[in-house]
Amino acid sequence: MTASPPAADLSKLRINRDDPAPAVKRALGRVLWLTAAAIVIIAAVVIIVRRGSAVPVRVVTVTAAAGGGEGAAGGGGSVAVVANGYVVARTKAAVSAKIPGRLAMLNVSEGSRVEKGAIIARLDNADYAAAVGQAEAGLASAKATVIETQSDRDQLQREYVRVRDIHAQNPNLVSPQEVENADSKARQADARVQAQTARVDAAAAALRVAQANLENTYIRAPFSGTVLRKEAEVGEVVAPSVGGGLTRGAVVTMADLATLEVEVDVNEAYIARIHSAQAARITLDAYPDTAFRGTVRQIIPTADRQRATVQVKVSILDRDPRILTEMGAKVEFLGAVSSSPRAAERPRVIVPAEAVRSDGGRSVVWIVRNGRLESRDVDAGPVSGNFREIRAGLSGGEQLLVGGVENPRDGQRVRPNNQ
């Protein structure tokens, strides 16, 4: 009899649901490796592209002239010093009222041309006008009283003369006592006239005060000029000094545009190159392609110890309606053209201050040559009006980096965007 095979033990069979199949593991590993390789390749391409692309930058071309820096357009010599400043009016005022009050009328607006003494505005002055009327009535009453008193005095003086003459002709008809009484009445009447005359003078003075107060409600132009700003509107309270809240100090700000000039701060290291009546060339930031003639009017006889500068005021000789107060301006102070060969051998170079950088105590400029940056050490003077004089290291014609790259490096590719 044949033996039957042993029964299978199915209790030991298990399904591993945690570990993936070997084929799945291999496929997942290949995907991860391919993804990592793609990321590395893309990063490398980005780095290469970035390193190879040209960065747009701002540059300035260096110009130089023998013994004086940049040539002066239109003649007049070479540039001795360059400084930045602002257009201001020598004659300028914030016009305010002499007395406090509410603004009732405003006759001007920005840009209005006014003549000296013209009424710019008026305060509410009904009470002041009433005070003038009252003072006029008081003066008229005082004058009428004087006239009446003078008439009484004249009558009493005639009576005294008559009594005195009768007494002189016939002492028996008029006693000496009557003569003295008549004289006393005449003197008293004369004293009353003098008192009333003094009252007339007082009333006239009161009238002048009332008229002055009424006049003070009219705000007049202190000089002929142009209104720059309205500082208050009709209905606002104005006062000689700002009191805060709704109180305004000035009504308008005006200036005489015929007295426009440029105020610049010159580094004290260059102030010796500037003198009174020196010619200058003025360029406004708003119109960089237009130059205006100027001349040094005044060198302020004191320096600013904090900034090591001296203020210089330059008159504008070329009047132009485009020139407005508070405009930014660059002033080039012109020196005489030197015929000395020695001076011609030493060109003066003036560049924007941002073109010169400090590197470990050295003054360095970055030159753009063939689309790449190249550093060069220079001997730079102090800053004057956002410009610096390069005493050595540049000869003219170079293109200097002034902006666009925060941390430049030698050989970096760049693309000037302002030739």
CSV table of C-alpha atoms in Angstrom, one decimal:
chain,number,residue,atom,x,y,z
A,1,MET,CA,0.0,0.0,0.0
A,2,THR,CA,1.5,3.3,-1.1
A,3,ALA,CA,2.1,6.1,1.6
A,4,SER,CA,0.4,9.5,0.9
A,5,PRO,CA,2.7,12.6,0.7
A,6,PRO,CA,2.7,14.9,3.8
A,7,ALA,CA,0.2,17.8,3.8
A,8,ALA,CA,1.6,21.3,3.0
A,9,ASP,CA,1.9,23.8,5.9
A,10,LEU,CA,0.3,26.9,4.5
A,11,SER,CA,0.6,28.8,7.7
A,12,LYS,CA,4.2,29.7,6.9
A,13,LEU,CA,3.4,31.6,3.7
A,14,ARG,CA,3.6,35.5,4.1
A,15,ILE,CA,3.2,38.5,1.6
A,16,ASN,CA,5.9,41.2,2.2
A,17,ARG,CA,4.0,44.4,1.6
A,18,ASP,CA,6.8,46.8,2.8
A,19,ASP,CA,9.8,46.1,0.5
A,20,PRO,CA,9.2,46.9,-3.2
A,21,ALA,CA,10.2,44.4,-5.8
A,22,PRO,CA,13.8,44.4,-6.9
A,23,ALA,CA,12.8,45.7,-10.4
A,24,VAL,CA,10.9,48.6,-8.9
A,25,LYS,CA,14.0,49.5,-6.7
A,26,ARG,CA,16.2,49.5,-9.8
A,27,ALA,CA,13.8,51.7,-11.7
A,28,LEU,CA,13.4,54.2,-8.8
A,29,GLY,CA,17.2,54.5,-8.4
A,30,ARG,CA,17.6,55.3,-12.1
A,31,VAL,CA,15.0,58.0,-11.9
A,32,LEU,CA,16.7,59.6,-8.9
A,33,TRP,CA,20.1,59.6,-10.5
A,34,LEU,CA,18.8,61.0,-13.8
A,35,THR,CA,16.9,63.8,-11.9
A,36,ALA,CA,20.1,64.7,-9.9
A,37,ALA,CA,22.2,64.8,-13.0
A,38,ALA,CA,19.7,67.1,-14.8
A,39,ILE,CA,19.7,69.5,-11.8
A,40,VAL,CA,23.5,69.6,-11.9
A,41,ILE,CA,23.6,70.1,-15.6
A,42,ILE,CA,21.0,72.9,-15.5
A,43,ALA,CA,22.9,74.7,-12.6
A,44,ALA,CA,26.1,74.4,-14.5
A,45,VAL,CA,24.5,75.9,-17.6
A,46,VAL,CA,23.0,78.8,-15.6
A,47,ILE,CA,26.4,79.5,-14.0
A,48,ILE,CA,28.2,79.4,-17.3
A,49,VAL,CA,25.6,81.6,-19.0
A,50,ARG,CA,25.7,84.1,-16.2
A,51,ARG,CA,29.4,84.2,-16.1
A,52,GLY,CA,29.6,84.6,-19.9
A,53,SER,CA,26.8,87.3,-20.2
A,54,ALA,CA,27.6,90.9,-20.2
A,55,VAL,CA,26.3,93.0,-17.3
A,56,PRO,CA,24.8,96.4,-18.3
A,57,VAL,CA,26.7,99.2,-16.6
A,58,ARG,CA,26.9,103.0,-16.6
A,59,VAL,CA,30.1,104.5,-17.7
A,60,VAL,CA,31.6,107.9,-18.2
A,61,THR,CA,34.3,108.9,-20.7
A,62,VAL,CA,37.3,110.7,-19.2
A,63,THR,CA,38.2,114.0,-20.8
A,64,ALA,CA,41.2,116.1,-20.0
A,65,ALA,CA,42.8,119.4,-21.1
A,66,ALA,CA,46.2,120.8,-20.6
A,67,GLY,CA,46.6,122.6,-17.3
A,68,GLY,CA,43.0,122.8,-16.5
A,69,GLY,CA,40.8,119.7,-17.0
A,70,GLU,CA,37.9,119.7,-19.4
A,71,GLY,CA,37.8,122.2,-22.2
A,72,ALA,CA,35.3,124.9,-21.7
A,73,ALA,CA,32.6,125.0,-24.3
A,74,GLY,CA,32.3,128.3,-25.9
A,75,GLY,CA,35.7,129.5,-24.8
A,76,GLY,CA,36.7,131.2,-21.5
A,77,GLY,CA,39.5,129.0,-20.5
A,78,SER,CA,39.8,125.6,-18.9
A,79,VAL,CA,37.9,124.1,-16.0
A,80,ALA,CA,39.7,124.8,-12.7
A,81,VAL,CA,37.1,123.4,-10.2
A,82,VAL,CA,33.7,121.6,-10.6
A,83,ALA,CA,31.1,121.9,-7.9
A,84,ASN,CA,27.4,121.0,-7.5
A,85,GLY,CA,24.7,123.3,-6.0
A,86,TYR,CA,21.2,124.7,-6.4
A,87,VAL,CA,19.6,127.7,-8.0
A,88,VAL,CA,18.4,130.3,-5.5
A,89,ALA,CA,17.1,133.8,-5.6
A,90,ARG,CA,19.2,136.4,-3.8
A,91,THR,CA,16.0,138.4,-3.1
A,92,LYS,CA,13.4,136.1,-1.6
A,93,ALA,CA,10.8,136.6,1.1
A,94,ALA,CA,8.1,134.8,2.9
A,95,VAL,CA,5.5,137.6,3.0
A,96,SER,CA,3.3,137.6,6.1
A,97,ALA,CA,0.8,139.9,7.8
A,98,LYS,CA,1.8,142.3,10.5
A,99,ILE,CA,-1.2,141.5,12.6
A,100,PRO,CA,-3.1,138.3,13.2
A,101,GLY,CA,-6.4,137.8,11.4
A,102,ARG,CA,-8.5,135.8,9.0
A,103,LEU,CA,-7.6,135.9,5.3
A,104,ALA,CA,-10.5,137.5,3.5
A,105,MET,CA,-9.0,138.0,0.0
A,106,LEU,CA,-6.0,136.6,-2.0
A,107,ASN,CA,-5.2,138.4,-5.3
A,108,VAL,CA,-2.3,136.1,-6.5
A,109,SER,CA,-1.5,132.5,-7.3
A,110,GLU,CA,1.7,130.6,-8.1
A,111,GLY,CA,3.6,132.4,-10.9
A,112,SER,CA,1.8,135.7,-10.5
A,113,ARG,CA,4.0,138.8,-11.2
A,114,VAL,CA,3.6,141.5,-8.6
A,115,GLU,CA,5.0,145.0,-8.4
A,116,LYS,CA,6.4,146.6,-5.2
A,117,GLY,CA,3.6,147.9,-3.0
A,118,ALA,CA,0.8,145.9,-4.8
A,119,ILE,CA,-1.8,144.4,-2.6
A,120,ILE,CA,-1.3,140.6,-2.4
A,121,ALA,CA,-4.0,139.8,0.1
A,122,ARG,CA,-6.3,141.3,2.7
A,123,LEU,CA,-7.4,140.3,6.1
A,124,ASP,CA,-10.9,140.6,7.5
A,125,ASN,CA,-10.8,144.2,8.5
A,126,ALA,CA,-14.4,145.3,9.3
A,127,ASP,CA,-13.5,146.1,12.9
A,128,TYR,CA,-10.5,148.1,11.9
A,129,ALA,CA,-12.5,150.1,9.4
A,130,ALA,CA,-15.0,150.8,12.1
A,131,ALA,CA,-12.2,151.9,14.4
A,132,VAL,CA,-11.1,154.4,11.7
A,133,GLY,CA,-14.6,155.8,11.4
A,134,GLN,CA,-14.8,156.2,15.1
A,135,ALA,CA,-11.4,158.0,15.2
A,136,GLU,CA,-12.5,160.3,12.4
A,137,ALA,CA,-15.6,161.2,14.2
A,138,GLY,CA,-13.7,161.8,17.4
A,139,LEU,CA,-11.3,164.1,15.5
A,140,ALA,CA,-14.1,166.0,13.9
A,141,SER,CA,-15.8,166.5,17.3
A,142,ALA,CA,-12.6,167.7,18.8
A,143,LYS,CA,-12.1,170.2,16.0
A,144,ALA,CA,-15.6,171.5,16.4
A,145,THR,CA,-15.1,172.0,20.2
A,146,VAL,CA,-11.9,173.9,19.5
A,147,ILE,CA,-13.7,176.2,17.1
A,148,GLU,CA,-16.4,176.9,19.7
A,149,THR,CA,-13.9,177.4,22.4
A,150,GLN,CA,-11.9,179.8,20.2
A,151,SER,CA,-15.1,181.8,19.6
A,152,ASP,CA,-15.7,182.1,23.3
A,153,ARG,CA,-12.1,183.1,23.9
A,154,ASP,CA,-12.2,185.8,21.3
A,155,GLN,CA,-15.4,187.2,22.8
A,156,LEU,CA,-13.9,187.3,26.3
A,157,GLN,CA,-10.7,188.9,25.0
A,158,ARG,CA,-12.8,191.6,23.3
A,159,GLU,CA,-14.7,192.2,26.5
A,160,TYR,CA,-11.5,192.5,28.5
A,161,VAL,CA,-10.1,195.0,26.0
A,162,ARG,CA,-13.3,197.1,26.2
A,163,VAL,CA,-13.4,197.1,30.0
A,164,ARG,CA,-9.7,197.9,30.2
A,165,ASP,CA,-10.1,200.9,27.8
A,166,ILE,CA,-13.1,202.3,29.6
A,167,HIS,CA,-11.2,202.0,32.9
A,168,ALA,CA,-8.3,203.9,31.4
A,169,GLN,CA,-10.5,206.7,30.1
A,170,ASN,CA,-12.7,207.0,33.2
A,171,PRO,CA,-11.7,205.0,36.3
A,172,ASN,CA,-15.0,206.0,37.9
A,173,LEU,CA,-17.1,204.0,35.4
A,174,VAL,CA,-15.2,200.7,35.7
A,175,SER,CA,-13.5,199.5,38.8
A,176,PRO,CA,-10.1,197.8,38.7
A,177,GLN,CA,-11.9,194.6,40.0
A,178,GLU,CA,-14.0,194.4,36.9
A,179,VAL,CA,-10.9,194.8,34.7
A,180,GLU,CA,-9.2,191.9,36.6
A,181,ASN,CA,-12.3,189.7,36.3
A,182,ALA,CA,-12.5,190.3,32.5
A,183,ASP,CA,-8.8,189.6,32.2
A,184,SER,CA,-9.1,186.3,34.2
A,185,LYS,CA,-12.0,185.1,32.0
A,186,ALA,CA,-10.1,185.8,28.8
A,187,ARG,CA,-7.0,183.9,30.2
A,188,GLN,CA,-9.2,180.9,31.2
A,189,ALA,CA,-10.8,180.9,27.8
A,190,ASP,CA,-7.3,180.8,26.1
A,191,ALA,CA,-6.3,177.9,28.4
A,192,ARG,CA,-9.5,176.0,27.3
A,193,VAL,CA,-8.6,176.6,23.7
A,194,GLN,CA,-5.1,175.2,24.2
A,195,ALA,CA,-6.6,172.1,26.0
A,196,GLN,CA,-9.0,171.5,23.2
A,197,THR,CA,-6.2,171.9,20.7
A,198,ALA,CA,-4.3,169.2,22.5
A,199,ARG,CA,-7.4,167.0,22.4
A,200,VAL,CA,-7.5,167.5,18.6
A,201,ASP,CA,-3.8,166.4,18.3
A,202,ALA,CA,-4.7,163.3,20.4
A,203,ALA,CA,-7.7,162.5,18.2
A,204,ALA,CA,-5.5,162.9,15.1
A,205,ALA,CA,-2.9,160.5,16.5
A,206,ALA,CA,-5.7,158.0,17.4
A,207,LEU,CA,-6.9,158.3,13.8
A,208,ARG,CA,-3.4,157.6,12.4
A,209,VAL,CA,-3.1,154.6,14.7
A,210,ALA,CA,-6.5,153.3,13.4
A,211,GLN,CA,-5.5,154.0,9.8
A,212,ALA,CA,-2.2,152.2,10.4
A,213,ASN,CA,-4.0,149.2,11.8
A,214,LEU,CA,-6.4,149.2,8.9
A,215,GLU,CA,-3.4,149.4,6.5
A,216,ASN,CA,-1.8,146.4,8.3
A,217,THR,CA,-4.7,144.3,7.2
A,218,TYR,CA,-3.5,144.8,3.6
A,219,ILE,CA,-0.5,142.5,2.7
A,220,ARG,CA,1.6,144.3,0.1
A,221,ALA,CA,4.5,143.1,-2.0
A,222,PRO,CA,7.8,144.2,-0.4
A,223,PHE,CA,9.6,144.2,-3.8
A,224,SER,CA,8.8,143.5,-7.4
A,225,GLY,CA,8.9,139.8,-8.1
A,226,THR,CA,7.1,136.5,-8.8
A,227,VAL,CA,5.0,134.4,-6.4
A,228,LEU,CA,6.6,131.0,-5.9
A,229,ARG,CA,4.1,129.5,-3.5
A,230,LYS,CA,0.8,130.2,-1.8
A,231,GLU,CA,1.2,129.4,1.9
A,232,ALA,CA,-2.4,130.2,3.0
A,233,GLU,CA,-5.9,130.2,1.5
A,234,VAL,CA,-8.9,132.4,2.0
A,235,GLY,CA,-10.6,131.7,5.3
A,236,GLU,CA,-7.4,130.6,7.2
A,237,VAL,CA,-6.1,132.5,10.1
A,238,VAL,CA,-2.7,134.0,9.6
A,239,ALA,CA,-0.3,135.6,12.1
A,240,PRO,CA,3.2,137.2,12.1
A,241,SER,CA,4.6,134.0,13.5
A,242,VAL,CA,3.4,130.4,13.2
A,243,GLY,CA,1.4,129.6,16.3
A,244,GLY,CA,0.5,126.0,15.4
A,245,GLY,CA,-2.8,124.4,14.6
A,246,LEU,CA,-4.7,126.3,11.8
A,247,THR,CA,-2.6,129.4,12.1
A,248,ARG,CA,-0.4,130.2,9.1
A,249,GLY,CA,2.8,132.2,9.4
A,250,ALA,CA,3.3,133.4,5.8
A,251,VAL,CA,0.7,134.1,3.1
A,252,VAL,CA,3.0,133.7,0.0
A,253,THR,CA,6.6,133.1,-0.8
A,254,MET,CA,7.9,135.3,-3.5
A,255,ALA,CA,11.3,136.0,-5.2
A,256,ASP,CA,12.8,138.4,-7.7
A,257,LEU,CA,13.8,136.0,-10.5
A,258,ALA,CA,16.1,138.6,-11.9
A,259,THR,CA,18.5,137.9,-9.0
A,260,LEU,CA,18.8,134.2,-9.6
A,261,GLU,CA,22.2,132.7,-8.8
A,262,VAL,CA,23.7,129.3,-7.9
A,263,GLU,CA,25.0,128.4,-4.5
A,264,VAL,CA,27.7,125.7,-4.5
A,265,ASP,CA,29.9,124.2,-1.8
A,266,VAL,CA,33.5,124.0,-2.9
A,267,ASN,CA,36.0,121.7,-1.1
A,268,GLU,CA,38.4,123.9,0.8
A,269,ALA,CA,41.3,122.1,-0.9
A,270,TYR,CA,40.3,123.8,-4.2
A,271,ILE,CA,39.1,127.2,-2.9
A,272,ALA,CA,42.4,128.9,-3.8
A,273,ARG,CA,41.5,128.3,-7.5
A,274,ILE,CA,38.4,130.5,-7.2
A,275,HIS,CA,38.3,134.3,-7.0
A,276,SER,CA,35.7,137.0,-7.3
A,277,ALA,CA,34.4,137.8,-10.8
A,278,GLN,CA,35.8,134.5,-12.1
A,279,ALA,CA,34.0,133.2,-15.2
A,280,ALA,CA,32.0,130.0,-14.8
A,281,ARG,CA,29.9,127.6,-16.8
A,282,ILE,CA,26.6,126.5,-15.3
A,283,THR,CA,24.7,123.4,-16.4
A,284,LEU,CA,21.3,122.6,-14.9
A,285,ASP,CA,20.4,119.0,-14.1
A,286,ALA,CA,17.1,119.6,-16.0
A,287,TYR,CA,18.9,120.7,-19.2
A,288,PRO,CA,22.2,118.9,-19.3
A,289,ASP,CA,22.8,119.8,-22.9
A,290,THR,CA,22.5,123.6,-22.3
A,291,ALA,CA,25.3,125.7,-20.7
A,292,PHE,CA,24.7,129.1,-19.1
A,293,ARG,CA,27.4,131.8,-18.5
A,294,GLY,CA,28.1,132.8,-14.9
A,295,THR,CA,30.5,134.7,-12.8
A,296,VAL,CA,31.5,134.4,-9.2
A,297,ARG,CA,29.7,137.0,-7.1
A,298,GLN,CA,30.8,136.2,-3.6
A,299,ILE,CA,33.0,133.7,-1.7
A,300,ILE,CA,31.5,133.4,1.8
A,301,PRO,CA,34.3,134.2,4.2
A,302,THR,CA,33.9,131.2,6.4
A,303,ALA,CA,34.2,127.4,6.0
A,304,ASP,CA,32.0,124.6,7.1
A,305,ARG,CA,34.2,122.6,9.5
A,306,GLN,CA,31.9,119.5,9.3
A,307,ARG,CA,32.1,119.1,5.6
A,308,ALA,CA,35.4,121.1,4.9
A,309,THR,CA,33.7,123.2,2.3
A,310,VAL,CA,33.3,126.9,1.5
A,311,GLN,CA,30.1,128.3,0.0
A,312,VAL,CA,30.5,130.2,-3.3
A,313,LYS,CA,27.7,132.2,-4.9
A,314,VAL,CA,27.7,132.4,-8.7
A,315,SER,CA,25.5,134.9,-10.6
A,316,ILE,CA,23.7,133.7,-13.7
A,317,LEU,CA,24.5,136.0,-16.7
A,318,ASP,CA,22.2,134.3,-19.2
A,319,ARG,CA,18.6,134.9,-18.2
A,320,ASP,CA,16.3,132.1,-19.3
A,321,PRO,CA,12.7,131.4,-18.2
A,322,ARG,CA,13.5,127.7,-17.9
A,323,ILE,CA,15.8,128.5,-14.9
A,324,LEU,CA,13.8,127.9,-11.7
A,325,THR,CA,14.7,128.2,-8.1
A,326,GLU,CA,15.8,125.1,-6.2
A,327,MET,CA,17.0,123.4,-9.5
A,328,GLY,CA,20.1,121.3,-9.2
A,329,ALA,CA,23.1,122.7,-11.1
A,330,LYS,CA,26.7,121.9,-11.8
A,331,VAL,CA,29.2,124.8,-11.9
A,332,GLU,CA,32.5,124.6,-13.7
A,333,PHE,CA,34.8,127.4,-12.6
A,334,LEU,CA,36.9,128.5,-15.6
A,335,GLY,CA,40.6,129.4,-15.4
A,336,ALA,CA,42.8,131.2,-17.9
A,337,VAL,CA,44.2,129.1,-20.8
A,338,SER,CA,47.9,128.5,-20.0
A,339,SER,CA,50.5,128.7,-22.8
A,340,SER,CA,53.2,127.1,-20.6
A,341,PRO,CA,54.5,123.8,-22.0
A,342,ARG,CA,54.9,122.5,-18.5
A,343,ALA,CA,51.3,123.1,-17.8
A,344,ALA,CA,50.3,121.4,-21.0
A,345,GLU,CA,52.2,118.3,-20.0
A,346,ARG,CA,50.1,117.9,-16.9
A,347,PRO,CA,46.4,117.5,-17.9
A,348,ARG,CA,43.8,117.9,-15.2
A,349,VAL,CA,41.2,115.2,-15.1
A,350,ILE,CA,37.9,115.6,-13.3
A,351,VAL,CA,35.6,112.5,-12.9
A,352,PRO,CA,32.4,111.8,-11.0
A,353,ALA,CA,33.1,110.9,-7.4
A,354,GLU,CA,31.2,107.5,-7.8
A,355,ALA,CA,33.8,106.5,-10.4
A,356,VAL,CA,36.5,106.3,-7.7
A,357,ARG,CA,36.3,103.4,-5.2
A,358,SER,CA,38.4,102.7,-2.1
A,359,ASP,CA,40.2,99.3,-1.9
A,360,GLY,CA,42.3,98.8,1.2
A,361,GLY,CA,43.2,102.4,1.5
A,362,ARG,CA,43.9,102.8,-2.3
A,363,SER,CA,41.9,104.8,-4.7
A,364,VAL,CA,40.8,102.6,-7.6
A,365,VAL,CA,38.9,103.1,-10.8
A,366,TRP,CA,37.5,100.4,-13.0
A,367,ILE,CA,38.1,100.9,-16.7
A,368,VAL,CA,35.9,99.3,-19.3
A,369,ARG,CA,38.1,98.0,-22.1
A,370,ASN,CA,36.9,95.7,-24.9
A,371,GLY,CA,33.8,94.9,-22.9
A,372,ARG,CA,35.6,93.8,-19.7
A,373,LEU,CA,36.5,95.5,-16.4
A,374,GLU,CA,40.1,96.4,-15.5
A,375,SER,CA,41.1,98.0,-12.2
A,376,ARG,CA,43.6,100.8,-12.0
A,377,ASP,CA,45.1,102.6,-9.1
A,378,VAL,CA,44.8,106.4,-9.2
A,379,ASP,CA,45.8,109.5,-7.2
A,380,ALA,CA,42.5,111.1,-6.5
A,381,GLY,CA,41.9,114.5,-4.8
A,382,PRO,CA,39.1,115.2,-2.3
A,383,VAL,CA,35.4,115.3,-3.3
A,384,SER,CA,34.1,118.7,-4.5
A,385,GLY,CA,30.5,118.9,-5.7
A,386,ASN,CA,30.3,115.1,-6.4
A,387,PHE,CA,33.5,115.3,-8.5
A,388,ARG,CA,37.1,114.3,-7.8
A,389,GLU,CA,40.3,115.4,-9.5
A,390,ILE,CA,42.5,112.6,-10.7
A,391,ARG,CA,46.1,113.8,-10.3
A,392,ALA,CA,47.7,110.7,-11.6
A,393,GLY,CA,46.6,107.4,-13.2
A,394,LEU,CA,44.4,108.6,-16.1
A,395,SER,CA,45.3,110.6,-19.2
A,396,GLY,CA,41.9,111.0,-20.9
A,397,GLY,CA,39.8,108.9,-23.2
A,398,GLU,CA,39.2,106.0,-20.8
A,399,GLN,CA,35.7,104.7,-20.1
A,400,LEU,CA,35.1,104.5,-16.3
A,401,LEU,CA,32.6,102.4,-14.5
A,402,VAL,CA,30.2,104.6,-12.4
A,403,GLY,CA,27.3,102.2,-11.7
A,404,GLY,CA,25.6,99.0,-12.4
A,405,VAL,CA,28.0,96.6,-10.7
A,406,GLU,CA,28.2,96.5,-6.9
A,407,ASN,CA,31.4,94.3,-6.6
A,408,PRO,CA,33.3,94.5,-9.8
A,409,ARG,CA,36.1,92.1,-10.6
A,410,ASP,CA,38.9,92.0,-13.1
A,411,GLY,CA,37.9,90.5,-16.4
A,412,GLN,CA,34.1,90.7,-15.8
A,413,ARG,CA,32.1,91.2,-18.9
A,414,VAL,CA,30.1,94.3,-19.1
A,415,ARG,CA,28.0,96.2,-21.6
A,416,PRO,CA,27.9,100.0,-21.3
A,417,ASN,CA,24.4,101.3,-21.7
A,418,ASN,CA,25.2,105.1,-21.8
A,419,GLN,CA,27.9,105.7,-24.4
